[in-house]
Coordinates of C-alpha atoms in Angstrom, one line a residue:
X1 CA -6.1 84.5 20.7
X2 CA -9.3 83.6 18.9
X3 CA -12.2 81.2 19.5
X4 CA -14.8 80.4 16.7
X5 CA -18.5 80.7 15.8
X6 CA -21.3 79.9 13.3
X7 CA -23.3 82.5 11.3
X8 CA -22.6 86.2 11.2
X9 CA -22.5 88.1 14.5
X10 CA -26.1 89.4 15.2
X11 CA -26.6 93.1 15.5
X12 CA -28.2 93.7 18.9
X13 CA -27.8 95.4 22.2
X14 CA -25.1 94.1 24.5
X15 CA -24.8 94.3 28.3
X16 CA -21.3 95.7 27.7
X17 CA -23.1 99.0 27.1
X18 CA -23.9 99.0 30.9
X19 CA -20.3 98.4 32.0
X20 CA -19.7 102.0 32.8
X21 CA -22.7 102.2 35.0
X22 CA -21.9 102.9 38.7
X23 CA -22.2 100.1 41.3
X24 CA -25.7 101.3 42.1
X25 CA -27.2 100.2 38.8
X26 CA -30.1 97.7 39.2
X27 CA -31.6 94.7 37.5
X28 CA -34.3 97.0 36.2
X29 CA -31.8 98.8 34.1
X30 CA -29.6 95.9 33.0
X31 CA -32.2 93.2 32.8
X32 CA -33.8 94.0 29.4
X33 CA -30.3 94.4 27.9
X34 CA -29.2 91.0 29.1
X35 CA -32.5 89.5 27.9
X36 CA -31.9 91.0 24.5
X37 CA -28.3 89.8 24.4
X38 CA -29.4 86.2 25.0
X39 CA -32.4 86.2 22.7
X40 CA -32.1 83.3 20.3
X41 CA -29.0 81.8 22.0
X42 CA -30.7 79.7 24.7
X43 CA -31.1 75.9 24.1
X44 CA -32.8 73.8 26.8
X45 CA -34.3 70.4 27.4
X46 CA -31.2 68.3 26.9
X47 CA -31.7 64.9 28.6
X48 CA -30.1 65.0 32.1
X49 CA -27.9 61.9 31.5
X50 CA -26.7 63.0 28.0
X51 CA -26.1 66.6 29.2
X52 CA -24.0 65.4 32.2
X53 CA -22.2 62.7 30.2
X54 CA -21.2 65.3 27.7
X55 CA -20.1 68.1 30.0
X56 CA -19.2 66.6 33.4
X57 CA -16.3 64.4 34.5
X58 CA -16.9 60.8 35.5
X59 CA -16.7 60.0 39.2
X60 CA -15.1 57.0 40.9
X61 CA -18.0 54.5 41.2
X62 CA -16.8 53.3 44.6
X63 CA -16.9 56.9 46.0
X64 CA -20.4 57.4 44.5
X65 CA -21.7 54.2 46.0
X66 CA -20.1 55.0 49.4
X67 CA -21.7 58.5 49.5
X68 CA -25.1 57.2 48.4
X69 CA -25.0 54.4 51.0
X70 CA -24.5 56.8 53.9
X71 CA -26.6 59.8 52.7
X72 CA -29.5 58.3 50.7
X73 CA -32.4 56.3 52.1
X74 CA -33.1 53.5 49.6
X75 CA -36.3 52.5 51.3
X76 CA -38.0 55.9 51.0
X77 CA -36.0 56.7 47.9
X78 CA -35.0 60.1 49.2
X79 CA -31.9 61.8 50.4
X80 CA -31.6 61.6 54.2
X81 CA -32.2 64.8 56.1
X82 CA -33.9 66.4 53.1
X83 CA -36.1 69.1 54.7
X84 CA -39.8 68.4 54.9
X85 CA -40.4 72.0 54.1
X86 CA -37.8 72.8 51.4
X87 CA -37.4 76.5 52.1
X88 CA -34.3 78.2 50.6
X89 CA -32.6 78.4 54.0
X90 CA -33.4 74.7 54.8
X91 CA -32.1 73.6 51.4
X92 CA -29.0 75.7 51.9
X93 CA -28.2 74.0 55.2
X94 CA -28.9 70.5 53.8
X95 CA -26.6 71.3 50.8
X96 CA -23.8 72.5 53.0
X97 CA -23.9 69.4 55.2
X98 CA -24.3 67.1 52.2
X99 CA -21.4 68.5 50.3
X100 CA -19.3 68.4 53.4
X101 CA -20.1 64.7 53.6
X102 CA -19.2 64.3 49.9
X103 CA -15.8 65.8 50.5
X104 CA -15.2 63.4 53.5
X105 CA -16.1 60.4 51.3
X106 CA -14.2 61.5 48.2
X107 CA -11.2 62.8 50.0
X108 CA -10.7 66.3 51.4
X109 CA -7.1 66.4 50.1
X110 CA -8.2 66.7 46.5
X111 CA -11.3 68.9 47.0
X112 CA -11.0 72.3 45.2
X113 CA -14.1 74.1 46.3
X114 CA -16.5 74.6 49.2
X115 CA -20.1 75.6 49.3
X116 CA -21.4 78.6 51.2
X117 CA -24.3 81.0 50.9
X118 CA -23.3 84.2 49.0
X119 CA -23.9 87.6 50.2
X120 CA -25.2 90.3 49.4
X121 CA -32.1 78.7 14.9
X122 CA -28.6 77.2 13.6
X123 CA -26.2 77.0 16.5
X124 CA -23.8 80.0 16.5
X125 CA -20.3 78.6 16.9
X126 CA -17.4 80.8 18.2
X127 CA -13.7 80.3 18.0
X128 CA -11.2 81.4 20.6
X129 CA -8.5 83.5 19.1
X130 CA -5.3 85.2 20.2
X131 CA -3.8 88.4 18.8
X132 CA 0.0 89.3 19.2
X133 CA -6.2 71.1 41.7
X134 CA -6.5 73.8 45.1
X135 CA -9.8 73.2 47.0
X136 CA -13.2 74.8 46.4
X137 CA -16.3 75.4 48.5
X138 CA -19.9 76.6 48.5
X139 CA -21.0 80.0 49.9
X140 CA -24.6 81.2 50.5
X141 CA -26.7 84.3 51.2
X142 CA -24.0 87.0 51.0
X143 CA -23.9 89.9 48.6
X144 CA -21.1 89.4 46.1
X145 CA -19.4 92.7 45.5
X146 CA -16.8 94.0 43.0
X147 CA -19.1 93.9 40.0
X148 CA -21.1 96.5 38.2
X149 CA -24.1 96.0 40.4
X150 CA -25.0 94.4 43.7
X151 CA -26.2 90.8 43.0
X152 CA -27.2 88.3 45.6
X153 CA -26.9 84.7 44.3
X154 CA -28.2 82.0 46.6
X155 CA -25.2 79.7 46.3
X156 CA -21.7 80.1 45.0
X157 CA -18.6 77.9 45.0
X158 CA -15.3 79.5 45.9
X159 CA -11.8 78.2 46.4
X160 CA -11.6 76.1 49.5
X161 CA -8.5 77.8 50.8
X162 CA -9.6 81.3 50.0
X163 CA -9.1 83.8 52.8
X164 CA -11.9 86.4 53.1
X165 CA -11.7 89.8 54.7
X166 CA -13.7 89.6 57.9
X167 CA -15.0 92.8 59.5
X168 CA -15.8 91.0 62.7
X169 CA -12.2 90.1 63.2
X170 CA -10.6 93.5 62.4
X171 CA -7.6 92.8 60.2
X172 CA -8.0 89.1 60.4
X173 CA -9.2 86.9 57.5
X174 CA -11.8 84.1 57.5
X175 CA -10.5 80.8 56.2
X176 CA -12.3 77.8 54.7
X177 CA -13.1 76.6 58.2
X178 CA -15.0 79.8 59.2
X179 CA -18.4 78.3 58.6
X180 CA -17.5 75.0 60.2
X181 CA -17.8 76.7 63.6
X182 CA -21.0 76.8 65.6
X183 CA -21.0 80.6 65.6
X184 CA -19.5 81.1 62.1
X185 CA -19.0 84.5 60.7
X186 CA -21.9 85.9 58.6
X187 CA -20.2 88.9 57.1
X188 CA -17.3 87.6 55.1
X189 CA -16.8 89.7 52.0
X190 CA -16.8 87.8 48.7
X191 CA -16.1 89.4 45.3
X192 CA -17.2 88.2 41.9
X193 CA -13.7 87.6 40.8
X194 CA -13.5 84.7 43.2
X195 CA -16.7 82.9 42.1
X196 CA -16.3 79.5 40.3
X197 CA -19.9 78.2 40.1
X198 CA -23.2 79.9 40.8
X199 CA -26.5 78.4 41.8
X200 CA -30.1 79.6 42.4
X201 CA -32.7 78.1 44.8
X202 CA -36.5 78.4 44.5
X203 CA -39.1 77.0 46.9
X204 CA -41.8 76.6 44.3
X205 CA -41.1 74.9 41.0
X206 CA -44.0 76.7 39.4
X207 CA -47.3 75.5 37.9
X208 CA -47.0 73.4 34.7
X209 CA -48.8 76.1 32.7
X210 CA -46.2 78.8 33.7
X211 CA -43.2 76.5 33.5
X212 CA -41.8 78.0 30.4
X213 CA -42.1 81.5 31.9
X214 CA -40.5 80.4 35.1
X215 CA -37.7 78.7 33.2
X216 CA -37.0 81.9 31.2
X217 CA -37.0 84.0 34.4
X218 CA -34.5 81.6 36.0
X219 CA -32.2 81.7 33.0
X220 CA -32.2 85.5 33.2
X221 CA -31.6 85.5 36.9
X222 CA -28.6 83.3 36.6
X223 CA -27.4 85.2 33.5
X224 CA -27.0 88.3 35.6
X225 CA -24.7 86.4 38.0
X226 CA -22.8 84.9 35.1
X227 CA -22.4 88.4 33.5
X228 CA -20.6 89.6 36.7
X229 CA -18.3 86.6 36.6
X230 CA -17.3 87.2 33.0
X231 CA -17.0 90.9 33.8
X232 CA -14.5 90.3 36.6
X233 CA -12.6 87.3 35.4
X234 CA -10.7 88.1 32.2
X235 CA -10.0 84.9 30.1
X236 CA -13.0 83.0 31.6
X237 CA -14.2 80.7 28.7
X238 CA -17.4 79.6 30.2
X239 CA -19.4 79.3 33.5
X240 CA -21.2 76.3 35.0
X241 CA -24.4 77.0 37.0
X242 CA -27.4 75.2 38.4
X243 CA -30.9 75.8 39.7
X244 CA -32.7 73.8 42.4
X245 CA -36.4 74.3 42.5
X246 CA -37.9 72.3 45.3
X247 CA -36.3 68.9 44.5
X248 CA -35.8 69.6 40.7
X249 CA -32.2 70.2 39.7
X250 CA -31.2 71.8 36.4
X251 CA -27.7 72.3 35.1
X252 CA -26.6 75.2 32.9
X253 CA -23.5 76.1 30.8
X254 CA -23.0 79.7 29.8
X255 CA -20.5 80.4 27.1
X256 CA -19.8 83.0 24.4
X257 CA -22.4 81.5 22.1
X258 CA -25.2 81.7 24.8
X259 CA -26.7 79.1 27.1
X260 CA -27.3 75.4 27.1
X261 CA -29.4 73.8 29.8
X262 CA -30.5 70.3 30.9
X263 CA -34.0 69.2 31.6
X264 CA -35.2 69.4 35.1
X265 CA -34.6 66.1 37.0
X266 CA -35.6 65.0 40.5
X267 CA -32.6 64.7 42.9
X268 CA -34.3 61.8 44.7
X269 CA -34.9 59.7 41.5
X270 CA -31.4 60.2 40.1
X271 CA -29.0 60.3 43.1
X272 CA -25.9 59.2 41.0
X273 CA -26.3 62.2 38.7
X274 CA -26.6 64.5 41.7
X275 CA -23.4 63.2 43.1
X276 CA -21.6 63.6 39.8
X277 CA -22.8 67.2 39.3
X278 CA -21.7 68.4 42.7
X279 CA -18.5 66.4 42.8
X280 CA -17.6 68.3 39.6
X281 CA -18.3 71.7 41.3
X282 CA -16.2 70.7 44.3
X283 CA -13.4 68.9 42.5
X284 CA -13.4 70.2 39.0
X285 CA -10.0 71.3 37.5
X286 CA -9.5 74.9 36.5
X287 CA -9.7 73.8 32.8
X288 CA -13.2 72.1 33.4
X289 CA -14.4 75.1 35.5
X290 CA -13.8 77.4 32.5
X291 CA -10.4 78.9 32.7
X292 CA -8.1 79.1 29.7
X293 CA -5.4 76.4 29.8
X294 CA -3.2 78.4 27.4
X295 CA -2.9 81.1 30.1
X296 CA -0.6 79.7 32.7
X297 CA 1.3 80.4 35.9
X298 CA 4.3 78.6 37.5
X299 CA 3.6 76.7 40.7
X300 CA 5.9 76.3 43.7
X301 CA 7.8 73.5 41.9
X302 CA 8.3 75.7 38.8
X303 CA 5.8 73.7 36.8
X304 CA 3.4 75.5 34.5
X305 CA -0.4 75.1 35.2
X306 CA -3.6 76.8 34.2
X307 CA -4.0 80.3 35.6
X308 CA -6.9 80.3 38.1
X309 CA -7.6 83.9 39.4
X310 CA -10.2 82.5 41.9
X311 CA -7.5 80.6 43.7
X312 CA -5.5 83.8 44.4
X313 CA -2.7 82.6 42.0
X314 CA 0.5 84.7 42.6
X315 CA 2.6 86.3 39.9
X316 CA 1.9 87.3 36.4
X317 CA 0.2 84.8 34.1
X318 CA 1.9 84.1 30.8
X319 CA 1.2 82.7 27.3
X320 CA 3.5 80.7 25.0
X321 CA 3.4 80.7 21.2
X322 CA 5.8 80.2 18.3
X323 CA 7.0 82.9 15.9
X324 CA 9.2 81.7 13.0
X325 CA 9.6 78.3 14.8
X326 CA 10.9 80.1 17.9
X327 CA 9.0 79.7 21.1
X328 CA 8.0 83.0 22.6
X329 CA 6.7 83.7 26.1
X330 CA 4.9 86.8 27.2
X331 CA 3.8 87.7 30.7
X332 CA 0.4 89.4 31.1
X333 CA -0.6 92.1 33.5
X334 CA -3.5 90.5 35.4
X335 CA -5.4 93.8 35.3
X336 CA -6.7 94.1 31.7
X337 CA -6.6 97.2 29.7
X338 CA -10.1 96.4 28.4
X339 CA -12.7 93.7 29.3
X340 CA -16.1 93.2 27.7
X341 CA -18.5 92.1 30.6
X342 CA -21.0 90.2 28.4
X343 CA -22.1 86.6 27.8
X344 CA -23.0 85.9 24.2
X345 CA -20.4 88.0 22.5
X346 CA -16.8 88.2 21.4
X347 CA -15.8 88.5 25.1
X348 CA -12.8 90.7 24.1
X349 CA -10.0 91.2 26.6
X350 CA -6.8 93.3 26.1
X351 CA -3.8 92.8 28.3
X352 CA -0.5 94.7 28.6
X353 CA 2.3 92.2 28.0
X354 CA 6.1 92.0 28.5
X355 CA 8.9 89.7 27.6
X356 CA 9.9 87.0 30.1
X357 CA 13.2 88.7 30.7
X358 CA 11.7 92.2 31.3
X359 CA 10.7 93.7 34.6
X360 CA 7.1 94.7 35.4
X361 CA 7.7 98.1 34.0
X362 CA 8.6 96.8 30.6
X363 CA 5.1 96.5 29.1
X364 CA 5.8 96.8 25.4
X365 CA 3.0 94.6 23.9
X366 CA -0.7 94.3 23.9
X367 CA -2.4 90.9 23.7
X368 CA -6.0 90.7 22.5
X369 CA -8.0 87.6 23.4
X370 CA -11.5 87.2 21.9
X371 CA -14.1 84.8 20.4
X372 CA -14.9 85.3 16.8
X373 CA -17.7 83.9 14.6
X374 CA -16.3 81.0 12.5
X375 CA -17.4 82.7 9.3
X376 CA -15.4 85.9 10.1
X377 CA -11.8 86.4 9.2
X378 CA -9.3 86.6 12.0
X379 CA -8.6 90.2 13.0
X380 CA -4.9 89.4 12.9
X381 CA -5.2 88.7 9.1
X382 CA -6.6 92.2 8.6
X383 CA -3.8 93.8 10.6
X384 CA -1.2 91.9 8.6
X385 CA -2.6 93.4 5.4
X386 CA -2.2 96.9 7.0
X387 CA 1.4 96.4 8.1
X388 CA 3.4 99.6 7.6
X389 CA 0.3 101.9 7.6
X390 CA 0.9 104.8 9.9
X391 CA -1.3 104.8 13.0
X392 CA -2.1 101.1 12.8
X393 CA -0.8 98.8 15.6
X394 CA 2.1 96.6 14.5
X395 CA 1.0 92.9 14.5
X396 CA 3.5 90.5 16.0
X397 CA 1.6 87.3 15.9
X398 CA -2.0 85.9 15.7
X399 CA -3.5 82.4 16.0
X400 CA -6.5 80.4 16.9
X401 CA -6.3 79.0 20.4
X402 CA -5.7 75.3 20.6
X403 CA -6.7 73.2 23.6
X404 CA -5.7 69.5 23.6
X405 CA -4.5 69.9 20.0
X406 CA -8.1 71.0 19.0
X407 CA -9.2 74.4 18.0
X408 CA -11.0 75.9 21.0
X409 CA -14.6 76.6 19.9
X410 CA -18.0 76.6 21.5
X411 CA -19.6 73.9 19.3
X412 CA -16.9 71.2 19.2
X413 CA -15.0 71.9 22.4
X414 CA -17.0 73.7 25.0
X415 CA -20.3 71.9 24.1
X416 CA -18.7 68.7 23.1
X417 CA -21.1 65.8 22.4
X418 CA -24.4 67.7 23.0
X419 CA -27.2 66.5 20.7
X420 CA -29.0 69.7 19.6
X421 CA -31.7 67.7 17.8
X422 CA -33.0 66.8 21.3
X423 CA -33.0 70.4 22.6
X424 CA -35.6 73.1 22.5
X425 CA -34.7 76.6 21.4
X426 CA -35.9 79.1 24.0
X427 CA -36.5 82.8 23.9
X428 CA -33.6 84.0 26.1

């Protein structure tokens, strides 16, 4: 599979070089590498309305009005119960209660996520290429493990029905309702391969003179979280994220070309946009969240749907393509042979694959999925020229990934509708 890009791929350090580091590596080691990887790829300052209109689904207006009517004080023009002292812990508690109310108003049956604290220059366009709803929630203040380093995001969204190993209950698991109890469990284990959306909170929005520096630091902080998501979720196309500094909300999208970010906007002055943002985090489909709709699994009714590893999908995912007008289906081993844990990169992934009629031991193919710069030739074309050469892998098929009958690329698909003339290039 292949995705597409703009100019030639820049030669610079990549955080993939740190992928072999033990779990004890720290931000001090990886930080400069991630900063170097993102340099020149960060675009910020998009108007809040235009950014959200371009990237976020539309909400039912009746639901939005109903939620605002019961949770927003029109007289004071502030969200009800918003803490007088917006410390991180106070904001987390408000956010958890407010999103719970959002789900009640919008309908819990369709909610996909839940919110909890977690633990411990020209635009470069990339094309996605191929070679060869569940419920969500918010988590807060727990270390997310299973990555290359211990990261502690403030807020993460996970599948609403996800069962979590709970040391307090022995062999038992904590369900979505764990934190709804008065004495909820505080030690549920969460791994990065289950994280859908990540958020960071900050008590002080920063002085105006240091705003640019504070913004850059926030981008890098979130980038470290996103790197872990890309590094544990093969096939992830992009990641949505947000920051909330005092009452200033900012939305981010991290993809294989870098980062785009909205302007800061006050949650009290734009309540409709706030509802729309968090409704997307809670109800967004796997496709919107950033999973590849061309990699599918079969549901209980034997219908194909987008493979969502954060929802604990069962069975091997599969891809479908045509060779000589014949439809071919290959099942993928969910554990990749190779995964590049980077952000602004090709994001290469290699899977073992087997025919649909083979058992799990019949892995006879390798599928390579990556993002390529639009100016670069498809790797499959090069392999086709080398057919018959001893020692070179035999190419079976190659194509650019198509989503909704459109080539999957970062400029015209992932970042659809964004006006880069209104953005500000930032030093990532």
